[in-house]
Coordinates of C-alpha atoms and ligand atoms in Angstrom, one line a residue:
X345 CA 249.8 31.8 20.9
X346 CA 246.9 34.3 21.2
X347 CA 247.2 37.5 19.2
X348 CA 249.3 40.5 20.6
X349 CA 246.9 42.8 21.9
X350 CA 248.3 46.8 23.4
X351 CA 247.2 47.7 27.0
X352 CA 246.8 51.7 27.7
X353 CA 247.4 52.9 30.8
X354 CA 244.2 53.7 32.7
X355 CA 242.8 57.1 33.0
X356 CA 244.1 59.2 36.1
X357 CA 247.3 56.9 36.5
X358 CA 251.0 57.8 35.5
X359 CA 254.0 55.8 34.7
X360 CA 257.4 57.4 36.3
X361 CA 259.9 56.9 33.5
X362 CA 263.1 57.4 35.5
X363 CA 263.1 61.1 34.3
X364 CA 259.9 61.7 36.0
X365 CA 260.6 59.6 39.0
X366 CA 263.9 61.9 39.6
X367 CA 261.4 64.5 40.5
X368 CA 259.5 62.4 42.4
X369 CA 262.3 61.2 44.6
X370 CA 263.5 65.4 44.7
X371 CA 260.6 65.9 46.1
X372 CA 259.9 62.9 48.4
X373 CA 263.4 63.6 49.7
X374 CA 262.8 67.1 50.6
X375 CA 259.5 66.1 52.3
X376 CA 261.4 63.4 54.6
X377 CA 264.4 66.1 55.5
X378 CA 262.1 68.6 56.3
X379 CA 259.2 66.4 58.1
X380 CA 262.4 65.1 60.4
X381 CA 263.9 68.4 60.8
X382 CA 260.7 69.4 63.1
X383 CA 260.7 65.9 64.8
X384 CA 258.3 63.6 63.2
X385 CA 258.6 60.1 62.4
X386 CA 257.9 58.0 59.2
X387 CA 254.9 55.5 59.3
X388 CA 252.7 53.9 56.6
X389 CA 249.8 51.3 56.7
X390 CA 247.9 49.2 54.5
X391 CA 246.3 50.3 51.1
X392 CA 243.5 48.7 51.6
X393 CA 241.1 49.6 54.1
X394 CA 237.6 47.9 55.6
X395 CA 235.2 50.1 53.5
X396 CA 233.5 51.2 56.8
X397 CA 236.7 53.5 57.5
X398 CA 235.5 56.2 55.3
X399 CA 231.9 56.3 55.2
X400 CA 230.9 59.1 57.5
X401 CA 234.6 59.8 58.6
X402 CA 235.9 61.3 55.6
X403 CA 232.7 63.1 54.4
X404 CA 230.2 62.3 51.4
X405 CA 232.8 63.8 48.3
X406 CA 235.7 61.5 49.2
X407 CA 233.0 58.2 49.8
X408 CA 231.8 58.9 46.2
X409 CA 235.1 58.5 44.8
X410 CA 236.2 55.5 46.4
X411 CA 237.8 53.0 44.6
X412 CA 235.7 49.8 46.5
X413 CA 235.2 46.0 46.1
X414 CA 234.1 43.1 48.2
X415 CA 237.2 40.9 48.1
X416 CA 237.3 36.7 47.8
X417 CA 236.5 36.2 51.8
X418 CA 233.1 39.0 50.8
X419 CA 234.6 42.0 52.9
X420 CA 233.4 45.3 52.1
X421 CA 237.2 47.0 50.9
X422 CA 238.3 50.3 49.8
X423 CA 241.8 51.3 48.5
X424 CA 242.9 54.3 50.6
X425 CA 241.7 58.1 49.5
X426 CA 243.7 59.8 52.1
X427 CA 245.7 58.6 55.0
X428 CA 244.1 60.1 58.1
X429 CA 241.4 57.4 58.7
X430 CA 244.8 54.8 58.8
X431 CA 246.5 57.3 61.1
X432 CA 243.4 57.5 63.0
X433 CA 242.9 53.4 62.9
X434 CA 246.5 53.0 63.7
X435 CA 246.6 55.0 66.8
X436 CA 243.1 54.2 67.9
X437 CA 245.0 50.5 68.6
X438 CA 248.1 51.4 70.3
X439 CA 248.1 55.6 71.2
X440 CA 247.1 54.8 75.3
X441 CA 250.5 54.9 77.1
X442 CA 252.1 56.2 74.0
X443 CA 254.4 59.8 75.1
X444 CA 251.9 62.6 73.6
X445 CA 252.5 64.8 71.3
X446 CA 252.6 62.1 69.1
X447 CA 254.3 63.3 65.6
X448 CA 254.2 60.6 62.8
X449 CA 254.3 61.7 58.4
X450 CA 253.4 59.4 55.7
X451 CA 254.2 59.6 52.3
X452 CA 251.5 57.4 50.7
X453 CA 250.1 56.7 47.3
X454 CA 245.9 57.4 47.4
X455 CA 243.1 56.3 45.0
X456 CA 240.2 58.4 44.4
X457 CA 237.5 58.0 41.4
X458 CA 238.0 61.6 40.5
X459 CA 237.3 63.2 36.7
X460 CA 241.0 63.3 35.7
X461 CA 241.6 67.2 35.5
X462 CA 244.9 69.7 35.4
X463 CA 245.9 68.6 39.3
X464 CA 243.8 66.1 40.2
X465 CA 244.5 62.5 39.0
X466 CA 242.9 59.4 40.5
X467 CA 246.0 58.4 42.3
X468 CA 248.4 60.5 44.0
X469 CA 251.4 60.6 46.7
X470 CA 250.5 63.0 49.3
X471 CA 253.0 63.7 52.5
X472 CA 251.0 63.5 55.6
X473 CA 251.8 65.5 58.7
X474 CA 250.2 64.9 61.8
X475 CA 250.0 66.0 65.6
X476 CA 248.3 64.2 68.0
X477 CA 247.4 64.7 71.9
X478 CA 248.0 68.5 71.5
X479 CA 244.9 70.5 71.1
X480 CA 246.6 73.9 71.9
X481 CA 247.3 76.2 68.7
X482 CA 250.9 75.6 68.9
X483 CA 250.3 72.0 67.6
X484 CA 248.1 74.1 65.0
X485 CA 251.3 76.4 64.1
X486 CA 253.8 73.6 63.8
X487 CA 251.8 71.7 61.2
X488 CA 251.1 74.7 59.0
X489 CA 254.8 75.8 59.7
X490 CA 256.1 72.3 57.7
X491 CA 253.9 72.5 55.1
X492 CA 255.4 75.9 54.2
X493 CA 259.2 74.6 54.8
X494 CA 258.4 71.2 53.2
X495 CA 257.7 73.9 49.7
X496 CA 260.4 76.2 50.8
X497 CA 262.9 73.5 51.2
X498 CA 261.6 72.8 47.2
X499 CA 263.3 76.7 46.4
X500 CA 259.2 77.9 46.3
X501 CA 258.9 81.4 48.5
X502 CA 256.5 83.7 48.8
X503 CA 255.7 85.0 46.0
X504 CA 255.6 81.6 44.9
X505 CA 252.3 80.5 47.0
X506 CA 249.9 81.3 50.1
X507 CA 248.1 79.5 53.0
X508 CA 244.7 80.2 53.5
X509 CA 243.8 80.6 56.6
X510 CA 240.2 80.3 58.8
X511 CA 238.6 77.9 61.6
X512 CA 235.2 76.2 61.3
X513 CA 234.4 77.6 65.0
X514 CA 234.6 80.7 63.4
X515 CA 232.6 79.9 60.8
X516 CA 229.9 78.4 62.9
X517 CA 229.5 81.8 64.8
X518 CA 229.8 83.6 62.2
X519 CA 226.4 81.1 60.9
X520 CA 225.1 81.5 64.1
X521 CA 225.2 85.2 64.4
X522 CA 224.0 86.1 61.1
X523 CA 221.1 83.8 61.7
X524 CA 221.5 80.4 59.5
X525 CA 219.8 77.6 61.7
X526 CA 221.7 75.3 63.1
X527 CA 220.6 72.1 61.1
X528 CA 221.7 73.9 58.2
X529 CA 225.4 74.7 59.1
X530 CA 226.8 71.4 57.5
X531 CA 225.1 72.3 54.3
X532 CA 226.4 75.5 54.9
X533 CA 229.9 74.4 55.0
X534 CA 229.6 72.7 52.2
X535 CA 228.3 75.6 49.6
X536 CA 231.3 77.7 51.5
X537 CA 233.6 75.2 50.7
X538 CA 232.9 75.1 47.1
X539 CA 232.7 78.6 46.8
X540 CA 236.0 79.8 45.0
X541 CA 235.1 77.5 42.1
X542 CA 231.1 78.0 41.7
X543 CA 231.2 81.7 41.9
X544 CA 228.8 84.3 43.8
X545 CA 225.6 83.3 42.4
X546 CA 225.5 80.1 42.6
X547 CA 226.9 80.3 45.4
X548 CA 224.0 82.4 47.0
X549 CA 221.6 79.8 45.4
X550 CA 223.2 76.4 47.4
X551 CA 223.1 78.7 50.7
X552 CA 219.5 79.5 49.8
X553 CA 218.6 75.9 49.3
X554 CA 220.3 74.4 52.7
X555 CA 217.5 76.8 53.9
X556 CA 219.1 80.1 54.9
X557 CA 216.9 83.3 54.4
X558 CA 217.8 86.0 52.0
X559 CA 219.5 88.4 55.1
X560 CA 221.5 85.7 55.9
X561 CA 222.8 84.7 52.4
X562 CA 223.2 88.4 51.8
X563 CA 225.7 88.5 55.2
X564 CA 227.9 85.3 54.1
X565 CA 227.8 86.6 50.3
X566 CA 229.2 89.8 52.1
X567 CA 231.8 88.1 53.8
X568 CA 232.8 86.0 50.8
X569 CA 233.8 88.6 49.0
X570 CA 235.7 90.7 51.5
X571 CA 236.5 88.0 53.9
X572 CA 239.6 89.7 55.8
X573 CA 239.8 89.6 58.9
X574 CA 239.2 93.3 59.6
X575 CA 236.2 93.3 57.8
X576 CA 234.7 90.5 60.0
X577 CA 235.9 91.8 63.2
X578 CA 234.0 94.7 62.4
X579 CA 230.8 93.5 60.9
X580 CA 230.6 91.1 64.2
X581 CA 232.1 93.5 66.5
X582 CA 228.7 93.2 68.3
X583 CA 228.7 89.4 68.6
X584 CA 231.3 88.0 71.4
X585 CA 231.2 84.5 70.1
X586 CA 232.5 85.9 66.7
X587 CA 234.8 88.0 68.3
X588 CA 236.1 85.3 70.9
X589 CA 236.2 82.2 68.1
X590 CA 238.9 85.0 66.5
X591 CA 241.3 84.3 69.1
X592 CA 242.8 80.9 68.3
X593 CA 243.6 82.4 64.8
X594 CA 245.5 85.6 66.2
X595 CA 247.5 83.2 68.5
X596 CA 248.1 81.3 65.4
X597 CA 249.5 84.2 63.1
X598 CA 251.9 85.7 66.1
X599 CA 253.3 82.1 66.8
X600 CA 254.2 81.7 62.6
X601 CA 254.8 85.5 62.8
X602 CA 257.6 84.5 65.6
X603 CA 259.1 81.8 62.7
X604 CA 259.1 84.3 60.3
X605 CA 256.7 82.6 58.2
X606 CA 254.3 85.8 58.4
X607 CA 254.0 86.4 54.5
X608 CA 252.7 83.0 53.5
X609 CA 249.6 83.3 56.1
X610 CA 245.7 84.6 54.3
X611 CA 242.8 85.1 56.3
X612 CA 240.0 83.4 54.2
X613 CA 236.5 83.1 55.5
X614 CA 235.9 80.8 52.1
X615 CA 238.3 77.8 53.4
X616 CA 236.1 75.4 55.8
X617 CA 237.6 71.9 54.0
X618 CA 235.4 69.2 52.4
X619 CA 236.3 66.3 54.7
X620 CA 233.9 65.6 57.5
X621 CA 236.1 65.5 60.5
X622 CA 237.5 68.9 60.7
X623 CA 236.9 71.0 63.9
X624 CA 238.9 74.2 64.5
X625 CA 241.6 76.0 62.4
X626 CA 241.7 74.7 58.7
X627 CA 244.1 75.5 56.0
X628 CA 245.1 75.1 52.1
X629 CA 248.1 76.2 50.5
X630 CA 247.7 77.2 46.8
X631 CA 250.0 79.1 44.0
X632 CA 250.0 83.0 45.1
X633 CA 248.6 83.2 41.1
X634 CA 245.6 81.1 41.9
X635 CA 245.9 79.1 39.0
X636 CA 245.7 75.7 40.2
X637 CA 244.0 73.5 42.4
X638 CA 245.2 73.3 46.1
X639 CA 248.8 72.2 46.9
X640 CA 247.9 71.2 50.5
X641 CA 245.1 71.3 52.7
X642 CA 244.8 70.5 56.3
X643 CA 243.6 71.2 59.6
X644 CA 242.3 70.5 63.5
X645 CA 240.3 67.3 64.2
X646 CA 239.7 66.7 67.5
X647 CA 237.0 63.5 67.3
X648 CA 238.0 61.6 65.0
X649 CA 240.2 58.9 66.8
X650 CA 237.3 58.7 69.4
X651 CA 235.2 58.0 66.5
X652 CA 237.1 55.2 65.4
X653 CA 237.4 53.9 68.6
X654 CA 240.8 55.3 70.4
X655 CA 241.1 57.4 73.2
X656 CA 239.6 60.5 73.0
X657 CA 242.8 63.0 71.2
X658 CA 242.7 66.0 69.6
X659 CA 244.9 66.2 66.4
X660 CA 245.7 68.1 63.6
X661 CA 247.3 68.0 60.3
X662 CA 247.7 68.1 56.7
X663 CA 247.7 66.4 53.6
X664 CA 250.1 67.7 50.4
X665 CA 250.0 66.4 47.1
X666 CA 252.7 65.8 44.5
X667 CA 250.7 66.4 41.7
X668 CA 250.0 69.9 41.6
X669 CA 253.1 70.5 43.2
X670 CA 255.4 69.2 40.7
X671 CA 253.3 70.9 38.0
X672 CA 254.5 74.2 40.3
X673 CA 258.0 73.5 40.8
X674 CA 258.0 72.7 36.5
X675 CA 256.5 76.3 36.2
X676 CA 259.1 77.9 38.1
X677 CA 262.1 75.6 36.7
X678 CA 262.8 74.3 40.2
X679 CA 263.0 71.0 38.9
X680 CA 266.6 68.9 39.2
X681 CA 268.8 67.6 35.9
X682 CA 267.8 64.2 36.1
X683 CA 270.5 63.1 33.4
X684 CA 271.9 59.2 34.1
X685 CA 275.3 59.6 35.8
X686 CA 277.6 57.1 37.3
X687 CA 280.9 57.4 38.9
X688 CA 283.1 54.7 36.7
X689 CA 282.7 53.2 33.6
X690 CA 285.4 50.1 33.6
X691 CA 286.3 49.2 30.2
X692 CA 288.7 46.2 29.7
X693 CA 290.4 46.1 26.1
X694 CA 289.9 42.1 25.7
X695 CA 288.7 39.6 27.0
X696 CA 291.7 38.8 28.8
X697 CA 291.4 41.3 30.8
X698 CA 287.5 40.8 31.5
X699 CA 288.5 38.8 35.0
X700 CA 290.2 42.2 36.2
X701 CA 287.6 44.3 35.3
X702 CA 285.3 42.5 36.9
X703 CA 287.1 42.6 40.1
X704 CA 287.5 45.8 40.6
X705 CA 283.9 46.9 39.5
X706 CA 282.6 44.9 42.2
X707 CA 285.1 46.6 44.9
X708 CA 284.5 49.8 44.1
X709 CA 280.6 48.8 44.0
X710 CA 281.3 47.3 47.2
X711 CA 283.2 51.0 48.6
X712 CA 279.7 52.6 47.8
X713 CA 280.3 53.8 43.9
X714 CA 277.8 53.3 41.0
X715 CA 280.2 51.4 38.6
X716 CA 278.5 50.4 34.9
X717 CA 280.5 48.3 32.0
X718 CA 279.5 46.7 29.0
X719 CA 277.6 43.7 28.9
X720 CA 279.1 42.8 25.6
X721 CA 282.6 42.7 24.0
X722 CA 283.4 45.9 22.5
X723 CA 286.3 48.1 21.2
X724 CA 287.5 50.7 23.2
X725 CA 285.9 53.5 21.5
X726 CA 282.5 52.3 21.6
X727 CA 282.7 51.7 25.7
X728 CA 284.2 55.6 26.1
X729 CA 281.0 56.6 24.0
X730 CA 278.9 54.5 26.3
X731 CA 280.8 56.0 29.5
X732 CA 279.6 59.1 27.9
X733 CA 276.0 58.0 27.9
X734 CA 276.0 57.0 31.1
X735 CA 277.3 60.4 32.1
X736 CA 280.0 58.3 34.0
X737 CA 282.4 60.5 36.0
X738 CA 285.9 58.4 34.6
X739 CA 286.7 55.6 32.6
X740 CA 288.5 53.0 34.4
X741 CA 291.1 51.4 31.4
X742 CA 292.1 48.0 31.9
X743 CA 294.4 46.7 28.7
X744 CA 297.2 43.7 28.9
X745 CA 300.0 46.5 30.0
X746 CA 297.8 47.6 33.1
X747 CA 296.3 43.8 33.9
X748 CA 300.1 43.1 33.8
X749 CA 301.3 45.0 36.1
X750 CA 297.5 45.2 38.6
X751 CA 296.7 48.8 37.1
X752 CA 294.4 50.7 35.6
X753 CA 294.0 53.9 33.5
X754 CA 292.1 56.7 35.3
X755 CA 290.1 59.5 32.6
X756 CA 288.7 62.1 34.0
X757 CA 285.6 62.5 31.5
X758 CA 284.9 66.0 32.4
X759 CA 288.6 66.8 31.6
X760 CA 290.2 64.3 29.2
X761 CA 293.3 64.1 31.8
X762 CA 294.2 60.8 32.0
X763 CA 297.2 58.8 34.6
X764 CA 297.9 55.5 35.4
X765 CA 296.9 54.4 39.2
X766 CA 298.0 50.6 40.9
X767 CA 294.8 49.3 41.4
X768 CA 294.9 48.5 45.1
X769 CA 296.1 52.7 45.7
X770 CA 293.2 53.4 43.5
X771 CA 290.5 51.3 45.8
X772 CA 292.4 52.5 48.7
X773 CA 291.5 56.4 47.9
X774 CA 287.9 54.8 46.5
X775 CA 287.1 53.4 49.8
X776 CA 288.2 56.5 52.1
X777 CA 286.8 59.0 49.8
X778 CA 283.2 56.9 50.6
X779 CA 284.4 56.5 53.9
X780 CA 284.4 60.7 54.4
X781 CA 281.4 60.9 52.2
X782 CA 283.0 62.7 49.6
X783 CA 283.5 62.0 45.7
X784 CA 287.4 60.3 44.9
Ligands
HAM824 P1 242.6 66.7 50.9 O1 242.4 68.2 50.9 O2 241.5 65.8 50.4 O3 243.0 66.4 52.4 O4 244.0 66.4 50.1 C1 245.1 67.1 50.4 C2 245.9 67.4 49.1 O5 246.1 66.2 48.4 C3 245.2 68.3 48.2 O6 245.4 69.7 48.5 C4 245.9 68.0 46.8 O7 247.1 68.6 46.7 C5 246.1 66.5 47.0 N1 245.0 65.7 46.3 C6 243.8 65.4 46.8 N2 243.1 64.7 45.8 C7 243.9 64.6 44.7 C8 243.8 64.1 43.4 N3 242.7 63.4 43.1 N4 244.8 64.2 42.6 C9 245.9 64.9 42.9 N5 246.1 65.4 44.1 C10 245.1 65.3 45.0 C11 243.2 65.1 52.9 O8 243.4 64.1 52.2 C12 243.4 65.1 54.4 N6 243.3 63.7 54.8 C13 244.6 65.8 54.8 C14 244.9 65.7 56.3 C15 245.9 65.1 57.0 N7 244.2 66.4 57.2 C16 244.7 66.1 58.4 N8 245.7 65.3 58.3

């Protein structure tokens, strides 16, 4: 036998103990309820992906973290970082004759190469919203209007978190008007996008080196640091395509205005997105404290299932994580007891009556209960502490007296109150009581 050796888990990863996956399922749960409440329906795909799928799609941050390998029949493979490429793949090979809008979610598990920080792990489950064939801002508003549920339905409100709020046409008149060439907007965005984290100057200093002159850094350093919307309304109140690129958003706020969802919406000129494929109103949702990394983020892309080779359809959507999410809903002591429970611990006294027990585990498993018992013989006492463990509900007692006569003893655990029931009156209740969805 070769020595023992211990295995660590790998950097980035997690193990879900059945504690942690309780919170998991709370929260994959919620996502599903509310993604169906608004009409969408569930898909997945592969997690493995040709590698081609992401280079240039997905944008140069997201390529260097791909997980990648050449597999035995030498294809080029990546394990998914994010799901819209799939969604994008999927669709590209069946949308044409499909009814439009077209609303599909995902829940996947991604891979990315990241450096393991507070909120950002190298794998993660991410719910993924999309709309496609709608490119009016309605489609826009019904996305961002999920993502806000899908945390609401989690007991998160407003003063809980925000979504930031802009649209890269914006953006590119804003570029345009102040002056920044337009070979250098996609650099552009890029600085923008990591502006929150870098800070003012450096900030100025990547604008400055994606070749914008000093007036112009001086305008977006401006904006960046007052970027409501007033304030850009009136420094561009000269420049129509400013002022007309502002109208999409407007429409945007009075439709989520209309749901009531007002409070949670931010105009900032600082969100443009990382990914490549974005093209009109863009979002992130983050912790009101801005404390941690983003929660969500999301928006319009109208080319990318042309660029994969579909039919030409707009789409938007989003993608939110559970990482940073359950490290919220911890904060705020939103998360769920996740304590074992079961609804009947059967004990038999001997094994005489083991043949009994049996039986009427399995039809009350069969009814739709969670039934446990021990897989040993045991006195009485040390099964009710068990039962206890379990956190079951009521003891079923089965001793010669009630296998006699085809009864058992019923405790109520919570109470102590204990009668004797025959046991086919006692499956009888069992079964309606599932039947009516209710607890016997
Ligand atoms: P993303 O901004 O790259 O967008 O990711 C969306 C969310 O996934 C983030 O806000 C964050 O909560 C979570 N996330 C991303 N990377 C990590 C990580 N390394 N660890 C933990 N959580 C992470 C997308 O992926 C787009 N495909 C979303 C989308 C769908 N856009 C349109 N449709």
């Amino acid at each position: 036998m070769p020595a023992a050796r211990s295995f660590a888990r790998l950097p980035g990863f997690r193990d879900f103990s059945p504690g942690d996956l309780a919170l998991r399922s709370h929260v994959f749960n919620t996502w599903r309820r509310v993604a169906r409440g608004y009409g969408f329906r569930e898909y997945d795909g592969p997690p493995l992906e040709p590698l081609g799928l992401y280079v240039e799609k997905s944008g140069e941050e997201i390529v260097e973290q791909l997980y990648t390998f050449r597999d035995k029949g030498g294809r080029e493979v990546a394990l998914r970082p994010e799901m819209t490429p799939t969604l994008a793949r999927m669709l590209a090979g069946r949308s044409r004759g499909m009814p439009k809008p077209i609303r599909w979610f995902s829940i996947p598990q991604l891979f990315r190469y990241e450096r393991s920080q507070r909120g950002r792990l190298r794998e993660h489950f991410q719910l993924n919203v999309d709309v496609v064939g709608e490119a009016g801002v309605a489609a826009d508003a019904e996305v961002l209007a999920v993502a806000i549920d899908a945390l609401r339905g989690l007991g998160l409100g407003e003063d809980d978190f925000v979504a930031r709020v802009n649209d890269r046409r914006l953006v590119t008149a804003v570029l345009t008007a102040a002056g920044a060439p337009p070979g250098a907007h996609a650099g552009c965005l890029a600085v923008i996008d990591k502006a929150g984290r870098a800070g003012l100057e450096r900030t100025r200093a990547g604008l400055e080196a994606v070749g914008l002159s000093s007036g112009t850094v001086d305008i977006l350093a401006e904006l960046l640091s007052d970027g409501s919307r007033d304030h850009l309304a009136d420094r561009f109140r000269t420049s129509g395509a400013v002022i007309e690129a502002m109208t999409p958003l407007d429409e945007h706020r009075s439709i989520l205005e209309a749901m009531g969802l007002g409070a949670y919406l931010h105009f900032d000129f600082s969100v443009v997105r990382g990914l490549a494929y974005y093209t009109g109103i863009v979002f992130e949702l983050f912790d009101r404290a801005g404390e941690l990394r983003a929660i969500c983020g999301g928006g319009r892309y109208d080319r990318l299932l042309e660029l994969v080779g579909g039919e030409p359809l707009p789409a938007v959507g989003f993608g939110m994580g559970d990482v940073v999410l359950c490290e919220l809903l911890r904060d705020r002591d939103l998360v769920p007891g996740a304590a074992p429970s079961c609804d009947y611990y059967v004990i038999w006294v001997g094994p005489d009556q083991r043949g009994a027990g049996l039986e009427v585990s399995h039809r009350l498993r069969a009814a739709g209960h969670s039934v446990m018992y021990s897989l040993r013989p045991q006195g009485v006492g040390k099964q009710l502490r068990a039962a206890d463990r379990a956190g079951a509900r009521r003891a079923l007692i089965i001793g010669p007296d009630e296998a006699a006569s085809g009864s058992a003893t019923v405790r109520d655990l919570r109470t102590g109150s204990q009668k004797t029931r025959s046991l086919p009156s006692l499956l009888e209740t069992a079964a309606t009581h599932f039947a009516g969805g209710g607890n016997p």
